[in-house]
């Protein structure tokens, strides 16, 4: 949120304080606390519901992609039929990717800086595990920092 303010006003205004010695960034953090709590609850509720649907879809897609269509017949079929056989595998990749995205939303810290970034649109479809590692990297960095330091810093510093 602070970055939007910094774009709108001259740079020297962002470090100034009001009569109570509060900076504009601190005012926004305090005034948007309730909004952030509501958004966190909504994100959690939506991600939980959507992850259940994505898990069911992944299970059905896995069963459909591993089933031999047409039985044990060795005839490969027409090219259109072969293309149709690839659709459950594509559905499995998409549902696993969406499941990983929902799980990364559930495990996020839900701080102000987490709401400043958008979810990625261009997803690596065939590498959902890589996507999960990329989305969870800040959490692991904070964990290592907390383990190695005597007095852990706040994660927004």
XYZ file of N, CA and C in Angstrom:
471
model
N 0.817 -1.178 0.000
C 0.000 0.000 0.000
C 0.868 1.251 0.000
N 1.978 1.158 0.698
C 2.868 2.316 0.783
C 3.445 2.676 -0.576
N 3.664 1.670 -1.423
C 4.245 1.956 -2.729
C 3.305 2.782 -3.594
N 1.993 2.612 -3.425
C 1.035 3.407 -4.187
C 1.063 4.865 -3.732
N 1.224 5.069 -2.440
C 1.306 6.433 -1.913
C 2.585 7.096 -2.389
N 3.675 6.342 -2.374
C 4.953 6.900 -2.798
C 4.932 7.318 -4.266
N 4.106 6.641 -5.079
C 3.992 7.024 -6.480
C 3.166 8.297 -6.655
N 2.233 8.558 -5.739
C 1.330 9.688 -5.878
C 1.897 10.998 -5.350
N 2.704 10.929 -4.305
C 3.183 12.154 -3.658
C 4.691 12.278 -3.831
N 5.224 13.486 -3.688
C 6.681 13.645 -3.741
C 7.373 12.838 -2.641
N 8.608 12.438 -2.898
C 9.339 11.553 -1.997
C 9.529 12.072 -0.594
N 9.680 13.393 -0.427
C 9.944 13.905 0.917
C 8.691 13.912 1.801
N 7.518 13.721 1.217
C 6.291 13.658 2.022
C 6.129 12.330 2.759
N 6.729 11.261 2.248
C 6.531 9.946 2.854
C 7.284 9.774 4.164
N 8.315 10.583 4.394
C 9.069 10.459 5.639
C 8.614 11.465 6.692
N 7.765 12.395 6.307
C 7.271 13.377 7.268
C 6.258 12.749 8.209
N 6.068 13.365 9.354
C 5.110 12.876 10.335
C 4.072 13.958 10.613
N 2.955 13.537 11.205
C 1.929 14.506 11.584
C 2.194 15.001 13.005
N 1.211 15.646 13.608
C 1.395 16.213 14.951
C 1.652 15.141 16.009
N 1.161 13.933 15.766
C 1.354 12.846 16.727
C 2.574 11.994 16.388
N 3.449 12.489 15.506
C 4.681 11.809 15.112
C 4.412 10.457 14.442
N 3.417 10.411 13.568
C 3.066 9.180 12.859
C 3.288 9.420 11.370
N 3.969 8.478 10.698
C 4.211 8.593 9.259
C 2.976 8.137 8.482
N 2.866 8.502 7.204
C 1.715 8.069 6.406
C 1.591 6.548 6.308
N 2.734 5.853 6.210
C 2.690 4.392 6.151
C 2.108 3.777 7.404
N 2.447 4.330 8.563
C 1.904 3.823 9.830
C 0.405 4.102 9.927
N -0.034 5.256 9.428
C -1.470 5.574 9.438
C -2.239 4.566 8.587
N -1.689 4.240 7.434
C -2.360 3.274 6.558
C -2.388 1.899 7.202
N -1.287 1.482 7.813
C -1.260 0.177 8.471
C -2.309 0.082 9.567
N -2.444 1.123 10.362
C -3.408 1.107 11.461
C -4.838 1.171 10.931
N -5.067 2.028 9.944
C -6.437 2.197 9.452
C -6.912 1.011 8.617
N -5.990 0.228 8.079
C -6.383 -0.918 7.259
C -6.251 -2.256 7.989
N -6.065 -2.225 9.291
C -5.921 -3.463 10.055
C -7.178 -4.314 9.959
N -8.320 -3.707 10.136
C -9.598 -4.436 10.075
C -9.820 -5.013 8.672
N -9.517 -4.221 7.657
C -9.666 -4.683 6.285
C -8.753 -5.884 6.007
N -7.533 -5.838 6.523
C -6.603 -6.939 6.324
C -7.068 -8.205 7.055
N -7.627 -8.050 8.252
C -8.148 -9.212 8.978
C -9.315 -9.843 8.231
N -10.214 -9.006 7.702
C -11.347 -9.528 6.931
C -10.870 -10.231 5.663
N -9.894 -9.638 5.004
C -9.357 -10.253 3.787
C -8.670 -11.578 4.108
N -7.965 -11.656 5.223
C -7.307 -12.910 5.613
C -8.332 -14.009 5.872
N -9.417 -13.660 6.562
C -10.469 -14.654 6.813
C -11.109 -15.120 5.512
N -11.355 -14.164 4.597
C -11.965 -14.518 3.320
C -11.028 -15.400 2.502
N -9.728 -15.043 2.466
C -8.749 -15.858 1.743
C -8.700 -17.273 2.300
N -8.712 -17.392 3.612
C -8.625 -18.713 4.234
C -9.855 -19.548 3.904
N -11.020 -18.952 4.033
C -12.269 -19.677 3.766
C -12.357 -20.097 2.301
N -12.034 -19.181 1.403
C -12.098 -19.485 -0.026
C -11.055 -20.524 -0.421
N -9.849 -20.401 0.111
C -8.793 -21.359 -0.230
C -9.096 -22.750 0.293
N -9.675 -22.836 1.487
C -10.043 -24.151 2.020
C -11.091 -24.818 1.136
N -12.127 -24.078 0.768
C -13.185 -24.646 -0.070
C -12.656 -25.028 -1.445
N -11.871 -24.152 -2.029
C -11.361 -24.407 -3.373
C -10.336 -25.527 -3.388
N -9.561 -25.663 -2.323
C -8.573 -26.743 -2.300
C -9.249 -28.105 -2.197
N -10.391 -28.181 -1.538
C -11.133 -29.448 -1.489
C -11.607 -29.818 -2.888
N -12.147 -28.858 -3.611
C -12.617 -29.114 -4.972
C -11.441 -29.494 -5.875
N -10.319 -28.801 -5.744
C -9.142 -29.108 -6.565
C -8.598 -30.498 -6.241
N -8.652 -30.904 -4.971
C -8.167 -32.239 -4.595
C -9.069 -33.329 -5.175
N -10.373 -33.117 -5.131
C -11.299 -34.096 -5.719
C -11.081 -34.180 -7.227
N -10.930 -33.022 -7.847
C -10.692 -33.007 -9.297
C -9.368 -33.681 -9.638
N -8.342 -33.479 -8.829
C -7.048 -34.127 -9.068
C -7.185 -35.645 -8.947
N -7.954 -36.102 -7.964
C -8.151 -37.547 -7.812
C -8.868 -38.165 -8.992
N -9.919 -37.503 -9.458
C -10.668 -38.016 -10.609
C -9.800 -37.960 -11.862
N -9.057 -36.887 -12.034
C -8.189 -36.768 -13.207
C -7.080 -37.813 -13.181
N -6.548 -38.089 -11.982
C -5.517 -39.126 -11.882
C -6.080 -40.486 -12.263
N -7.263 -40.794 -11.768
C -7.878 -42.074 -12.109
C -8.159 -42.167 -13.608
N -8.624 -41.068 -14.194
C -8.929 -41.078 -15.622
C -7.658 -41.133 -16.471
N -6.578 -40.505 -16.007
C -5.355 -40.493 -16.810
C -4.598 -41.814 -16.748
N -4.789 -42.578 -15.688
C -4.079 -43.854 -15.580
C -4.891 -45.038 -16.088
N -6.144 -44.807 -16.405
C -6.989 -45.871 -16.924
C -6.698 -46.055 -18.405
N -6.528 -47.306 -18.811
C -6.286 -47.600 -20.217
C -7.622 -47.548 -20.939
N -7.750 -46.576 -21.828
C -9.004 -46.410 -22.552
C -9.108 -47.466 -23.630
N -10.233 -48.134 -23.689
C -10.434 -49.164 -24.701
C -9.963 -50.540 -24.254
N -9.608 -50.680 -22.994
C -9.184 -51.972 -22.489
C -7.745 -52.282 -22.858
N -7.450 -53.570 -23.024
C -6.089 -54.005 -23.325
C -5.860 -54.158 -24.818
N -6.763 -53.647 -25.622
C -6.616 -53.719 -27.066
C -5.368 -52.942 -27.483
N -4.562 -53.534 -28.337
C -3.305 -52.890 -28.733
C -3.493 -51.851 -29.829
N -4.672 -51.762 -30.404
C -4.922 -50.768 -31.447
C -4.876 -49.375 -30.832
N -4.104 -48.486 -31.438
C -3.914 -47.144 -30.886
C -5.108 -46.232 -31.138
N -5.924 -46.503 -32.109
C -7.078 -45.654 -32.372
C -6.745 -44.494 -33.282
N -7.696 -43.627 -33.466
C -7.529 -42.488 -34.366
C -6.745 -41.375 -33.664
N -6.168 -40.445 -34.448
C -5.450 -39.321 -33.812
C -6.355 -38.473 -32.909
N -7.616 -38.326 -33.268
C -8.532 -37.561 -32.418
C -8.738 -38.279 -31.082
N -8.814 -39.601 -31.118
C -8.977 -40.364 -29.884
C -7.725 -40.283 -29.021
N -6.549 -40.270 -29.657
C -5.303 -40.138 -28.907
C -5.212 -38.761 -28.248
N -5.679 -37.745 -28.941
C -5.693 -36.406 -28.347
C -6.660 -36.366 -27.165
N -7.770 -37.062 -27.280
C -8.733 -37.114 -26.189
C -8.157 -37.814 -24.967
N -7.245 -38.767 -25.181
C -6.609 -39.465 -24.067
C -5.686 -38.551 -23.274
N -5.189 -37.474 -23.869
C -4.289 -36.540 -23.194
C -5.036 -35.557 -22.285
N -6.316 -35.378 -22.487
C -7.072 -34.397 -21.711
C -7.091 -34.686 -20.209
N -7.271 -35.945 -19.760
C -7.200 -36.178 -18.303
C -5.838 -35.841 -17.698
N -4.767 -36.072 -18.453
C -3.433 -35.723 -17.962
C -3.279 -34.210 -17.831
N -3.807 -33.473 -18.808
C -3.774 -32.012 -18.713
C -4.622 -31.532 -17.541
N -5.787 -32.146 -17.340
C -6.636 -31.793 -16.203
C -5.947 -32.072 -14.879
N -5.203 -33.169 -14.823
C -4.453 -33.491 -13.611
C -3.387 -32.436 -13.328
N -2.659 -32.012 -14.352
C -1.624 -30.984 -14.155
C -2.232 -29.673 -13.681
N -3.347 -29.260 -14.296
C -3.987 -28.013 -13.896
C -4.553 -28.086 -12.479
N -5.162 -29.209 -12.126
C -5.754 -29.309 -10.790
C -4.685 -29.396 -9.707
N -3.573 -30.073 -9.980
C -2.493 -30.130 -8.994
C -1.861 -28.748 -8.837
N -1.706 -28.019 -9.943
C -1.161 -26.664 -9.874
C -2.069 -25.754 -9.067
N -3.379 -25.830 -9.301
C -4.300 -24.989 -8.531
C -4.328 -25.410 -7.067
N -4.228 -26.697 -6.789
C -4.183 -27.162 -5.406
C -2.953 -26.615 -4.688
N -1.820 -26.595 -5.356
C -0.597 -26.048 -4.763
C -0.740 -24.555 -4.518
N -1.363 -23.839 -5.443
C -1.570 -22.402 -5.239
C -2.472 -22.146 -4.035
N -3.539 -22.926 -3.887
C -4.426 -22.742 -2.738
C -3.715 -23.087 -1.429
N -2.895 -24.130 -1.443
C -2.144 -24.476 -0.234
C -1.110 -23.408 0.108
N -0.519 -22.780 -0.902
C 0.432 -21.705 -0.615
C -0.279 -20.478 -0.057
N -1.518 -20.236 -0.457
C -2.300 -19.145 0.127
C -2.619 -19.466 1.586
N -2.967 -20.719 1.856
C -3.296 -21.110 3.233
C -2.088 -21.016 4.156
N -0.898 -21.296 3.640
C 0.284 -21.279 4.504
C 0.994 -19.937 4.525
N 0.486 -18.950 3.786
C 1.135 -17.642 3.803
C 0.902 -16.957 5.139
N 1.729 -15.965 5.434
C 1.659 -15.289 6.725
C 0.533 -14.267 6.788
N 0.008 -13.890 5.615
C -1.096 -12.929 5.506
C -0.760 -11.601 6.173
N 0.402 -11.064 5.837
C 0.809 -9.748 6.314
C 0.549 -8.735 5.203
N 0.755 -7.478 5.512
C 0.459 -6.421 4.543
C 1.262 -6.604 3.266
N 2.530 -6.969 3.390
C 3.355 -7.116 2.186
C 2.906 -8.299 1.334
N 2.221 -9.281 1.932
C 1.716 -10.406 1.147
C 0.545 -10.001 0.266
N -0.191 -8.976 0.649
C -1.323 -8.527 -0.137
C -0.916 -7.578 -1.254
N 0.341 -7.152 -1.282
C 0.795 -6.204 -2.290
C 1.122 -6.878 -3.617
N 1.367 -8.174 -3.617
C 1.727 -8.859 -4.851
C 0.533 -9.641 -5.382
N 0.471 -9.754 -6.677
C -0.584 -10.525 -7.324
C -0.150 -11.982 -7.426
N -1.120 -12.852 -7.573
C -0.805 -14.248 -7.821
C -0.217 -14.377 -9.222
N 0.711 -15.297 -9.417
C 1.294 -15.437 -10.762
C 0.251 -15.967 -11.744
N 0.272 -15.439 -12.953
C -0.664 -15.889 -13.998
C -0.020 -16.946 -14.875
N 1.212 -16.738 -15.281
C 1.893 -17.718 -16.111
C 2.478 -18.794 -15.206
N 1.822 -19.931 -15.145
C 2.213 -21.001 -14.233
C 2.953 -22.105 -14.990
N 4.007 -22.658 -14.387
C 4.632 -23.825 -15.014
C 3.731 -25.042 -14.837
N 3.069 -25.417 -15.897
C 2.023 -26.433 -15.814
C 2.584 -27.797 -15.439
N 3.723 -28.165 -15.960
C 4.241 -29.509 -15.727
C 5.180 -29.591 -14.545
N 5.356 -28.507 -13.820
C 6.262 -28.531 -12.681
C 5.603 -27.895 -11.458
N 4.501 -28.464 -10.960
C 3.828 -27.855 -9.814
C 4.663 -27.861 -8.540
N 5.534 -28.824 -8.400
C 6.383 -28.845 -7.204
C 7.334 -27.655 -7.199
N 7.838 -27.271 -8.360
C 8.690 -26.089 -8.468
C 7.914 -24.843 -8.083
N 6.674 -24.767 -8.522
C 5.830 -23.626 -8.174
C 5.615 -23.545 -6.664
N 5.406 -24.690 -6.041
C 5.210 -24.700 -4.591
C 6.461 -24.214 -3.870
N 7.620 -24.644 -4.319
C 8.872 -24.206 -3.689
C 9.054 -22.704 -3.860
N 8.735 -22.182 -5.028
C 8.889 -20.745 -5.280
C 7.947 -19.939 -4.395
N 6.701 -20.387 -4.240
C 5.744 -19.624 -3.436
C 6.035 -19.719 -1.945
N 6.678 -20.796 -1.505
C 6.956 -20.973 -0.088
C 8.355 -20.521 0.310
N 9.154 -20.032 -0.627
C 10.526 -19.627 -0.340
C 10.625 -18.552 0.751
N 9.783 -17.497 0.761
C 9.884 -16.514 1.847
C 9.635 -17.112 3.233
N 8.763 -18.089 3.322
C 8.500 -18.742 4.599
C 9.736 -19.503 5.081
N 10.417 -20.195 4.171
C 11.621 -20.926 4.543
C 12.753 -19.983 4.932
N 12.868 -18.859 4.229
C 13.903 -17.880 4.560
C 13.674 -17.329 5.966
N 12.425 -16.998 6.303
C 12.113 -16.520 7.655
C 12.383 -17.590 8.707
N 12.106 -18.836 8.370
C 12.353 -19.930 9.306
C 13.846 -20.082 9.583
N 14.668 -20.047 8.555
C 16.114 -20.166 8.738
C 16.647 -18.973 9.522
N 16.125 -17.777 9.223
C 16.535 -16.576 9.960
C 16.183 -16.707 11.437
N 14.984 -17.206 11.737
C 14.559 -17.339 13.126
C 15.382 -18.386 13.870
N 15.808 -19.419 13.176
C 16.606 -20.470 13.818
C 18.024 -19.992 14.084
N 18.595 -19.235 13.161
C 20.000 -18.860 13.288
C 20.247 -17.613 14.123
N 19.245 -16.797 14.355
C 19.437 -15.570 15.113
C 19.002 -15.762 16.571
N 19.652 -15.050 17.465
C 19.263 -15.136 18.874
C 17.938 -14.457 19.115
N 17.756 -13.265 18.534
C 16.487 -12.533 18.661
C 15.939 -12.381 17.250
N 14.918 -13.136 16.879
C 14.395 -13.063 15.515
C 13.772 -11.699 15.220
N 13.966 -11.241 13.993
C 13.366 -9.987 13.553
C 11.924 -10.228 13.136
N 11.128 -9.156 13.132
C 9.783 -9.257 12.582
C 9.896 -9.485 11.084
N 8.986 -10.238 10.530
C 9.114 -10.624 9.115
C 8.873 -9.478 8.171
N 8.277 -8.371 8.609
C 8.049 -7.243 7.699
C 9.209 -6.268 7.698
N 10.261 -6.525 8.438
C 11.423 -5.635 8.478
C 12.374 -5.974 7.362
